[in-house]
Amino acid sequence: MATHVAVLPSGTFLSLVVENIQCLHASELAIGLPSGRFLRLPHPRTELVALFLPYQPEGSTRDGILEVQAVAPTNARSWFIGQEVVADGKLLVMTPIDPAFLLIPILQYHENTSQRMFRPADEIFEDAATNLEQVSAANKDVSLHISKEDILYFTSMDCCRKALRRVCDVKDIAEDITVYRFSSEKVVEYLRTKIERLSTPEAADISRTVVRSLAKDGLLEDGKEELLQVGRIRAACDLVGQYINPSMRSLLAASYDFTALDSYFKSIEVEELVEKPVKRKPAPTTVEKKRKPATSQGVEKLKKAKTGGMAKLSTFFAKKVLE
């Protein structure tokens, strides 16, 4: 059993001492949770296997789910905990995630493998879990396998059942019978409520990355208030886009009109091209003379030496005449 260091949101647990946690492929975590285990679910953006942890916020009767991410240093590092050294220097970061994001790929997969019909939630989740397990089992990499048990546990959570109504068309047949059908329109409508909340000045100004990006584009200047708001909306779309797959991200972006913002960026590009001088090589005016090869100082001195009265070198090699 290995020890890992983790960061969790404030108020997540009354007290949490994570010791002897198995690595990220672990299936059990003894911290007093009802499930006592990590869940391996499709990531909402990449649909690859990712790790999630059910939890119950402090002082709340509602359940929730945390996304578990491992931040690994480039170079080898260690943690010092008391008098012990933890050789594994990576940091586990656990953050709350909207269960609706996790539901979308599961429901989309069910939609692609069945007819678009209203069905009870249990039937939808049973079929989706079975199909996902079979498809993932075909992968040779065991770490990419998804178990039906994990899917069914997640879909049995109260937070998941409540999120189901946000992304599906719903019909209440009877007091105890409700049927659902996945709806892309409902998903976009729900995501737009998040965009509306994230694109407010108060929310956007919290992110230094967003503020720097808006400033770099010149949208914080006076007189550009309308473009600034559109810029905040696009930044919020990019943020939410980290938790939805490309097809859903395209639908979300298409629900907004970014024409004015795109025209503004194009005008900036044109201005930069006009103002930027074109560097050209000067035309040659005169033909450069060929440079003479450099000679050493000794050779130059020999050239200036007086050679009058000195015998030529060839005389030393001439044949001697016999007397």
mmCIF file of C-alpha atoms in Angstrom:
data_model
loop_
_atom_site.group_PDB
_atom_site.id
_atom_site.type_symbol
_atom_site.label_atom_id
_atom_site.label_comp_id
_atom_site.label_asym_id
_atom_site.label_seq_id
_atom_site.Cartn_x
_atom_site.Cartn_y
_atom_site.Cartn_z
ATOM 1 C CA MET A 1 0.000 0.000 0.000
ATOM 2 C CA ALA A 2 1.319 3.410 -0.965
ATOM 3 C CA THR A 3 0.732 6.837 0.549
ATOM 4 C CA HIS A 4 -0.495 9.702 -1.643
ATOM 5 C CA VAL A 5 -0.992 13.402 -0.951
ATOM 6 C CA ALA A 6 -4.361 14.854 -1.987
ATOM 7 C CA VAL A 7 -6.077 18.261 -2.068
ATOM 8 C CA LEU A 8 -9.840 18.431 -1.561
ATOM 9 C CA PRO A 9 -12.347 21.309 -1.451
ATOM 10 C CA SER A 10 -13.046 22.897 1.906
ATOM 11 C CA GLY A 11 -15.850 21.234 3.839
ATOM 12 C CA THR A 12 -15.746 18.033 1.821
ATOM 13 C CA PHE A 13 -15.037 15.841 4.832
ATOM 14 C CA LEU A 14 -15.028 16.441 8.561
ATOM 15 C CA SER A 15 -11.566 14.975 8.738
ATOM 16 C CA LEU A 16 -9.674 13.085 6.101
ATOM 17 C CA VAL A 17 -6.421 11.222 6.510
ATOM 18 C CA VAL A 18 -5.644 9.409 3.299
ATOM 19 C CA GLU A 19 -3.072 6.729 4.062
ATOM 20 C CA ASN A 20 -2.134 3.540 2.302
ATOM 21 C CA ILE A 21 -4.216 4.466 -0.772
ATOM 22 C CA GLN A 22 -3.580 2.231 -3.698
ATOM 23 C CA CYS A 23 -2.447 3.919 -6.910
ATOM 24 C CA LEU A 24 -4.926 5.487 -9.282
ATOM 25 C CA HIS A 25 -6.034 2.061 -10.467
ATOM 26 C CA ALA A 26 -7.241 1.254 -6.952
ATOM 27 C CA SER A 27 -10.794 0.118 -6.466
ATOM 28 C CA GLU A 28 -11.239 0.702 -2.737
ATOM 29 C CA LEU A 29 -10.584 3.590 -0.383
ATOM 30 C CA ALA A 30 -11.257 3.156 3.330
ATOM 31 C CA ILE A 31 -12.356 6.647 4.353
ATOM 32 C CA GLY A 32 -15.793 5.876 5.734
ATOM 33 C CA LEU A 33 -17.736 6.432 2.499
ATOM 34 C CA PRO A 34 -20.841 4.348 1.881
ATOM 35 C CA SER A 35 -19.303 2.978 -1.328
ATOM 36 C CA GLY A 36 -15.722 3.037 -0.085
ATOM 37 C CA ARG A 37 -14.401 3.009 -3.645
ATOM 38 C CA PHE A 38 -13.310 5.012 -6.631
ATOM 39 C CA LEU A 39 -15.447 4.872 -9.766
ATOM 40 C CA ARG A 40 -13.976 4.430 -13.243
ATOM 41 C CA LEU A 41 -16.217 6.354 -15.656
ATOM 42 C CA PRO A 42 -15.879 7.831 -19.158
ATOM 43 C CA HIS A 43 -14.450 11.349 -19.017
ATOM 44 C CA PRO A 44 -17.106 13.777 -20.322
ATOM 45 C CA ARG A 45 -14.722 15.385 -22.861
ATOM 46 C CA THR A 46 -12.409 12.611 -24.038
ATOM 47 C CA GLU A 47 -14.663 9.658 -23.107
ATOM 48 C CA LEU A 48 -11.517 7.876 -21.909
ATOM 49 C CA VAL A 49 -11.508 6.170 -18.521
ATOM 50 C CA ALA A 50 -11.080 8.601 -15.624
ATOM 51 C CA LEU A 51 -11.266 8.315 -11.857
ATOM 52 C CA PHE A 52 -14.113 9.772 -9.753
ATOM 53 C CA LEU A 53 -14.987 9.576 -6.072
ATOM 54 C CA PRO A 54 -18.508 9.699 -4.547
ATOM 55 C CA TYR A 55 -18.752 11.867 -1.459
ATOM 56 C CA GLN A 56 -21.197 13.607 0.838
ATOM 57 C CA PRO A 57 -20.506 17.288 1.557
ATOM 58 C CA GLU A 58 -20.173 18.246 5.193
ATOM 59 C CA GLY A 59 -23.492 19.200 6.766
ATOM 60 C CA SER A 60 -25.480 18.076 3.718
ATOM 61 C CA THR A 61 -27.787 15.134 3.117
ATOM 62 C CA ARG A 62 -27.131 15.234 -0.647
ATOM 63 C CA ASP A 63 -24.430 13.194 -2.304
ATOM 64 C CA GLY A 64 -21.959 14.393 -4.929
ATOM 65 C CA ILE A 65 -19.012 13.247 -6.963
ATOM 66 C CA LEU A 66 -15.401 14.418 -7.205
ATOM 67 C CA GLU A 67 -13.131 14.328 -10.231
ATOM 68 C CA VAL A 68 -9.725 12.884 -9.308
ATOM 69 C CA GLN A 69 -6.702 14.178 -11.190
ATOM 70 C CA ALA A 70 -3.045 13.348 -10.644
ATOM 71 C CA VAL A 71 -0.564 16.201 -11.060
ATOM 72 C CA ALA A 72 2.793 14.554 -11.685
ATOM 73 C CA PRO A 73 6.020 16.608 -11.604
ATOM 74 C CA THR A 74 8.343 16.521 -14.599
ATOM 75 C CA ASN A 75 11.348 15.677 -12.450
ATOM 76 C CA ALA A 76 11.453 13.142 -9.646
ATOM 77 C CA ARG A 77 10.179 14.626 -6.372
ATOM 78 C CA SER A 78 9.131 13.450 -2.916
ATOM 79 C CA TRP A 79 6.849 14.548 -0.094
ATOM 80 C CA PHE A 80 8.014 15.024 3.488
ATOM 81 C CA ILE A 81 5.216 14.081 5.912
ATOM 82 C CA GLY A 82 6.349 14.301 9.508
ATOM 83 C CA GLN A 83 9.380 12.064 9.820
ATOM 84 C CA GLU A 84 8.526 10.065 6.704
ATOM 85 C CA VAL A 85 9.435 10.548 3.055
ATOM 86 C CA VAL A 86 6.832 9.718 0.416
ATOM 87 C CA ALA A 87 8.721 8.703 -2.708
ATOM 88 C CA ASP A 88 5.776 9.343 -5.042
ATOM 89 C CA GLY A 89 5.776 13.108 -5.534
ATOM 90 C CA LYS A 90 2.550 13.429 -7.490
ATOM 91 C CA LEU A 91 -0.427 15.314 -6.060
ATOM 92 C CA LEU A 92 -4.017 14.107 -6.235
ATOM 93 C CA VAL A 93 -6.458 16.966 -6.817
ATOM 94 C CA MET A 94 -10.135 16.231 -6.160
ATOM 95 C CA THR A 95 -12.712 18.769 -7.314
ATOM 96 C CA PRO A 96 -16.528 18.607 -7.430
ATOM 97 C CA ILE A 97 -17.955 17.980 -10.885
ATOM 98 C CA ASP A 98 -21.495 18.398 -12.150
ATOM 99 C CA PRO A 99 -22.904 14.847 -12.547
ATOM 100 C CA ALA A 100 -24.757 16.049 -15.658
ATOM 101 C CA PHE A 101 -21.393 16.218 -17.438
ATOM 102 C CA LEU A 102 -20.770 12.547 -16.636
ATOM 103 C CA LEU A 103 -24.263 11.555 -17.739
ATOM 104 C CA ILE A 104 -23.960 13.034 -21.244
ATOM 105 C CA PRO A 105 -21.499 10.492 -22.734
ATOM 106 C CA ILE A 106 -23.356 7.606 -21.093
ATOM 107 C CA LEU A 107 -26.709 8.739 -22.486
ATOM 108 C CA GLN A 108 -25.214 9.584 -25.893
ATOM 109 C CA TYR A 109 -23.775 6.098 -26.114
ATOM 110 C CA HIS A 110 -27.158 4.592 -25.277
ATOM 111 C CA GLU A 111 -28.800 6.848 -27.873
ATOM 112 C CA ASN A 112 -26.388 5.654 -30.581
ATOM 113 C CA THR A 113 -27.065 1.985 -29.853
ATOM 114 C CA SER A 114 -30.857 2.094 -29.501
ATOM 115 C CA GLN A 115 -33.933 3.763 -30.914
ATOM 116 C CA ARG A 116 -34.865 7.214 -29.674
ATOM 117 C CA MET A 117 -37.651 6.128 -27.384
ATOM 118 C CA PHE A 118 -38.864 7.173 -23.955
ATOM 119 C CA ARG A 119 -37.719 4.554 -21.476
ATOM 120 C CA PRO A 120 -37.450 4.184 -17.686
ATOM 121 C CA ALA A 121 -34.129 5.324 -16.262
ATOM 122 C CA ASP A 122 -33.177 1.873 -14.966
ATOM 123 C CA GLU A 123 -33.550 0.335 -18.431
ATOM 124 C CA ILE A 124 -31.502 3.102 -20.050
ATOM 125 C CA PHE A 125 -28.675 2.764 -17.559
ATOM 126 C CA GLU A 126 -28.697 -1.045 -17.636
ATOM 127 C CA ASP A 127 -28.293 -1.110 -21.431
ATOM 128 C CA ALA A 128 -25.699 1.674 -21.456
ATOM 129 C CA ALA A 129 -23.626 0.023 -18.713
ATOM 130 C CA THR A 130 -23.696 -3.373 -20.444
ATOM 131 C CA ASN A 131 -22.676 -1.944 -23.817
ATOM 132 C CA LEU A 132 -19.921 0.261 -22.367
ATOM 133 C CA GLU A 133 -18.453 -2.675 -20.471
ATOM 134 C CA GLN A 134 -18.438 -4.864 -23.584
ATOM 135 C CA VAL A 135 -16.833 -2.225 -25.780
ATOM 136 C CA SER A 136 -14.136 -1.333 -23.243
ATOM 137 C CA ALA A 137 -13.367 -5.020 -22.592
ATOM 138 C CA ALA A 138 -12.232 -5.352 -26.224
ATOM 139 C CA ASN A 139 -9.309 -3.025 -25.433
ATOM 140 C CA LYS A 140 -6.070 -4.865 -24.624
ATOM 141 C CA ASP A 141 -5.148 -2.192 -22.079
ATOM 142 C CA VAL A 142 -6.826 -3.277 -18.845
ATOM 143 C CA SER A 143 -6.539 0.259 -17.432
ATOM 144 C CA LEU A 144 -9.075 1.415 -20.061
ATOM 145 C CA HIS A 145 -11.742 -1.068 -19.043
ATOM 146 C CA ILE A 146 -15.021 0.219 -17.598
ATOM 147 C CA SER A 147 -17.026 -1.994 -15.286
ATOM 148 C CA LYS A 148 -20.787 -2.216 -15.439
ATOM 149 C CA GLU A 149 -20.828 -2.083 -11.641
ATOM 150 C CA ASP A 150 -19.222 1.384 -11.604
ATOM 151 C CA ILE A 151 -21.695 2.754 -14.170
ATOM 152 C CA LEU A 152 -24.683 1.402 -12.272
ATOM 153 C CA TYR A 153 -23.417 2.717 -8.940
ATOM 154 C CA PHE A 154 -22.985 6.217 -10.361
ATOM 155 C CA THR A 155 -26.404 6.176 -12.038
ATOM 156 C CA SER A 156 -28.013 5.084 -8.752
ATOM 157 C CA MET A 157 -26.764 8.190 -6.913
ATOM 158 C CA ASP A 158 -29.349 10.854 -6.075
ATOM 159 C CA CYS A 159 -27.291 13.599 -7.745
ATOM 160 C CA CYS A 160 -27.278 11.598 -10.982
ATOM 161 C CA ARG A 161 -31.033 10.994 -10.942
ATOM 162 C CA LYS A 162 -31.652 14.716 -10.425
ATOM 163 C CA ALA A 163 -29.266 15.606 -13.245
ATOM 164 C CA LEU A 164 -31.138 13.231 -15.548
ATOM 165 C CA ARG A 165 -34.026 15.684 -15.802
ATOM 166 C CA ARG A 166 -31.667 18.461 -16.934
ATOM 167 C CA VAL A 167 -30.439 16.603 -20.022
ATOM 168 C CA CYS A 168 -33.487 14.552 -21.026
ATOM 169 C CA ASP A 169 -37.045 15.004 -22.185
ATOM 170 C CA VAL A 170 -39.226 13.693 -19.370
ATOM 171 C CA LYS A 171 -42.712 12.214 -19.256
ATOM 172 C CA ASP A 172 -44.454 11.366 -16.000
ATOM 173 C CA ILE A 173 -46.687 8.442 -17.006
ATOM 174 C CA ALA A 174 -47.927 7.751 -13.494
ATOM 175 C CA GLU A 175 -47.048 8.717 -9.959
ATOM 176 C CA ASP A 176 -44.336 6.055 -9.809
ATOM 177 C CA ILE A 177 -43.534 5.722 -13.529
ATOM 178 C CA THR A 178 -41.333 8.278 -15.296
ATOM 179 C CA VAL A 179 -39.697 7.804 -18.693
ATOM 180 C CA TYR A 180 -36.767 9.687 -20.227
ATOM 181 C CA ARG A 181 -35.229 10.382 -23.625
ATOM 182 C CA PHE A 182 -31.848 12.041 -24.137
ATOM 183 C CA SER A 183 -32.166 15.484 -25.724
ATOM 184 C CA SER A 184 -29.285 17.498 -27.201
ATOM 185 C CA GLU A 185 -31.518 20.561 -27.101
ATOM 186 C CA LYS A 186 -32.049 20.161 -23.360
ATOM 187 C CA VAL A 187 -28.297 19.742 -22.864
ATOM 188 C CA VAL A 188 -27.522 22.960 -24.766
ATOM 189 C CA GLU A 189 -30.251 24.783 -22.849
ATOM 190 C CA TYR A 190 -28.762 23.601 -19.553
ATOM 191 C CA LEU A 191 -25.202 24.484 -20.594
ATOM 192 C CA ARG A 192 -26.335 27.970 -21.581
ATOM 193 C CA THR A 193 -27.484 28.547 -17.997
ATOM 194 C CA LYS A 194 -23.922 27.782 -16.913
ATOM 195 C CA ILE A 195 -22.524 30.121 -19.579
ATOM 196 C CA GLU A 196 -24.840 32.890 -18.387
ATOM 197 C CA ARG A 197 -23.539 32.496 -14.842
ATOM 198 C CA LEU A 198 -19.857 32.195 -15.802
ATOM 199 C CA SER A 199 -19.917 35.140 -18.217
ATOM 200 C CA THR A 200 -20.958 37.715 -15.616
ATOM 201 C CA PRO A 201 -18.233 40.296 -14.848
ATOM 202 C CA GLU A 202 -18.007 39.063 -11.243
ATOM 203 C CA ALA A 203 -17.378 35.446 -12.305
ATOM 204 C CA ALA A 204 -15.128 36.217 -15.289
ATOM 205 C CA ASP A 205 -12.891 38.579 -13.307
ATOM 206 C CA ILE A 206 -12.031 35.782 -10.863
ATOM 207 C CA SER A 207 -9.992 34.016 -13.529
ATOM 208 C CA ARG A 208 -6.689 35.765 -14.183
ATOM 209 C CA THR A 209 -6.294 33.776 -17.395
ATOM 210 C CA VAL A 210 -9.587 35.120 -18.765
ATOM 211 C CA VAL A 211 -8.774 38.692 -17.731
ATOM 212 C CA ARG A 212 -5.338 38.547 -19.370
ATOM 213 C CA SER A 213 -6.849 37.096 -22.545
ATOM 214 C CA LEU A 214 -9.492 39.829 -22.749
ATOM 215 C CA ALA A 215 -6.882 42.503 -22.110
ATOM 216 C CA LYS A 216 -4.577 41.076 -24.763
ATOM 217 C CA ASP A 217 -7.396 41.257 -27.309
ATOM 218 C CA GLY A 218 -8.041 44.888 -26.368
ATOM 219 C CA LEU A 219 -11.575 44.199 -25.149
ATOM 220 C CA LEU A 220 -11.050 45.963 -21.800
ATOM 221 C CA GLU A 221 -10.667 49.352 -23.486
ATOM 222 C CA ASP A 222 -13.382 51.994 -23.194
ATOM 223 C CA GLY A 223 -16.123 51.847 -25.795
ATOM 224 C CA LYS A 224 -15.969 48.086 -26.299
ATOM 225 C CA GLU A 225 -18.441 47.031 -23.645
ATOM 226 C CA GLU A 226 -20.622 45.004 -26.044
ATOM 227 C CA LEU A 227 -17.659 43.160 -27.525
ATOM 228 C CA LEU A 228 -16.327 42.589 -24.012
ATOM 229 C CA GLN A 229 -19.503 40.768 -22.997
ATOM 230 C CA VAL A 230 -19.369 38.588 -26.116
ATOM 231 C CA GLY A 231 -15.729 37.876 -25.282
ATOM 232 C CA ARG A 232 -16.720 36.765 -21.795
ATOM 233 C CA ILE A 233 -19.352 34.438 -23.274
ATOM 234 C CA ARG A 234 -16.800 32.843 -25.604
ATOM 235 C CA ALA A 235 -14.356 32.414 -22.716
ATOM 236 C CA ALA A 236 -17.114 30.733 -20.689
ATOM 237 C CA CYS A 237 -17.858 28.435 -23.642
ATOM 238 C CA ASP A 238 -14.188 27.450 -23.760
ATOM 239 C CA LEU A 239 -14.268 26.669 -20.040
ATOM 240 C CA VAL A 240 -17.426 24.545 -20.224
ATOM 241 C CA GLY A 241 -16.022 22.953 -23.362
ATOM 242 C CA GLN A 242 -13.409 21.230 -21.214
ATOM 243 C CA TYR A 243 -16.207 19.030 -19.835
ATOM 244 C CA ILE A 244 -18.147 18.124 -22.991
ATOM 245 C CA ASN A 245 -17.202 16.212 -26.115
ATOM 246 C CA PRO A 246 -16.434 18.033 -29.424
ATOM 247 C CA SER A 247 -19.857 17.388 -30.967
ATOM 248 C CA MET A 248 -21.701 18.890 -28.000
ATOM 249 C CA ARG A 249 -19.206 21.734 -27.860
ATOM 250 C CA SER A 250 -19.986 22.593 -31.489
ATOM 251 C CA LEU A 251 -23.713 22.640 -30.739
ATOM 252 C CA LEU A 252 -23.143 24.938 -27.775
ATOM 253 C CA ALA A 253 -20.966 27.380 -29.771
ATOM 254 C CA ALA A 254 -23.516 27.401 -32.631
ATOM 255 C CA SER A 255 -26.211 28.606 -30.230
ATOM 256 C CA TYR A 256 -24.379 31.963 -29.876
ATOM 257 C CA ASP A 257 -23.654 34.690 -32.406
ATOM 258 C CA PHE A 258 -19.936 35.518 -32.416
ATOM 259 C CA THR A 259 -20.020 37.346 -35.778
ATOM 260 C CA ALA A 260 -19.212 40.774 -34.306
ATOM 261 C CA LEU A 261 -16.320 39.371 -32.269
ATOM 262 C CA ASP A 262 -14.878 37.490 -35.262
ATOM 263 C CA SER A 263 -15.089 40.644 -37.407
ATOM 264 C CA TYR A 264 -13.257 42.579 -34.709
ATOM 265 C CA PHE A 265 -10.412 40.053 -34.628
ATOM 266 C CA LYS A 266 -10.137 40.113 -38.425
ATOM 267 C CA SER A 267 -9.923 43.924 -38.423
ATOM 268 C CA ILE A 268 -7.085 43.720 -35.887
ATOM 269 C CA GLU A 269 -5.209 41.291 -38.131
ATOM 270 C CA VAL A 270 -5.618 43.617 -41.126
ATOM 271 C CA GLU A 271 -4.373 46.620 -39.136
ATOM 272 C CA GLU A 272 -1.315 44.709 -37.979
ATOM 273 C CA LEU A 273 -0.477 43.712 -41.545
ATOM 274 C CA VAL A 274 -0.799 47.316 -42.754
ATOM 275 C CA GLU A 275 1.236 48.819 -39.926
ATOM 276 C CA LYS A 276 3.954 46.195 -39.973
ATOM 277 C CA PRO A 277 6.710 47.282 -42.416
ATOM 278 C CA VAL A 278 7.798 44.751 -44.968
ATOM 279 C CA LYS A 279 11.499 44.074 -44.692
ATOM 280 C CA ARG A 280 13.228 43.881 -48.068
ATOM 281 C CA LYS A 281 16.846 43.191 -48.884
ATOM 282 C CA PRO A 282 18.630 46.272 -50.318
ATOM 283 C CA ALA A 283 19.498 45.979 -54.001
ATOM 284 C CA PRO A 284 23.227 45.631 -54.668
ATOM 285 C CA THR A 285 24.713 48.964 -55.884
ATOM 286 C CA THR A 286 28.354 48.056 -56.600
ATOM 287 C CA VAL A 287 30.091 44.863 -57.352
ATOM 288 C CA GLU A 288 32.323 43.950 -54.488
ATOM 289 C CA LYS A 289 35.958 43.360 -55.375
ATOM 290 C CA LYS A 290 37.357 39.988 -54.684
ATOM 291 C CA ARG A 291 39.271 39.998 -51.489
ATOM 292 C CA LYS A 292 42.856 38.900 -51.635
ATOM 293 C CA PRO A 293 43.747 35.974 -49.454
ATOM 294 C CA ALA A 294 45.197 37.035 -46.145
ATOM 295 C CA THR A 295 48.976 36.578 -45.684
ATOM 296 C CA SER A 296 51.047 36.306 -42.530
ATOM 297 C CA GLN A 297 53.415 38.972 -41.241
ATOM 298 C CA GLY A 298 56.458 36.738 -41.976
ATOM 299 C CA VAL A 299 55.544 36.505 -45.644
ATOM 300 C CA GLU A 300 55.111 40.252 -45.897
ATOM 301 C CA LYS A 301 58.569 40.866 -44.383
ATOM 302 C CA LEU A 302 60.163 38.460 -46.864
ATOM 303 C CA LYS A 303 58.560 40.370 -49.701
ATOM 304 C CA LYS A 304 60.257 43.586 -48.516
ATOM 305 C CA ALA A 305 63.680 41.981 -47.963
ATOM 306 C CA LYS A 306 66.553 42.967 -50.360
ATOM 307 C CA THR A 307 67.556 40.015 -52.518
ATOM 308 C CA GLY A 308 70.284 41.703 -54.592
ATOM 309 C CA GLY A 309 73.546 39.715 -54.751
ATOM 310 C CA MET A 310 71.941 36.609 -53.359
ATOM 311 C CA ALA A 311 72.242 33.372 -55.285
ATOM 312 C CA LYS A 312 69.105 31.894 -56.663
ATOM 313 C CA LEU A 313 67.748 28.756 -55.076
ATOM 314 C CA SER A 314 68.051 26.864 -58.386
ATOM 315 C CA THR A 315 71.845 27.162 -58.344
ATOM 316 C CA PHE A 316 72.053 24.803 -55.432
ATOM 317 C CA PHE A 317 70.457 22.056 -57.530
ATOM 318 C CA ALA A 318 72.389 22.587 -60.778
ATOM 319 C CA LYS A 319 74.667 19.779 -62.019
ATOM 320 C CA LYS A 320 78.312 20.301 -61.229
ATOM 321 C CA VAL A 321 80.658 20.591 -64.243
ATOM 322 C CA LEU A 322 83.682 18.282 -64.043
ATOM 323 C CA GLU A 323 87.003 19.996 -64.706
#
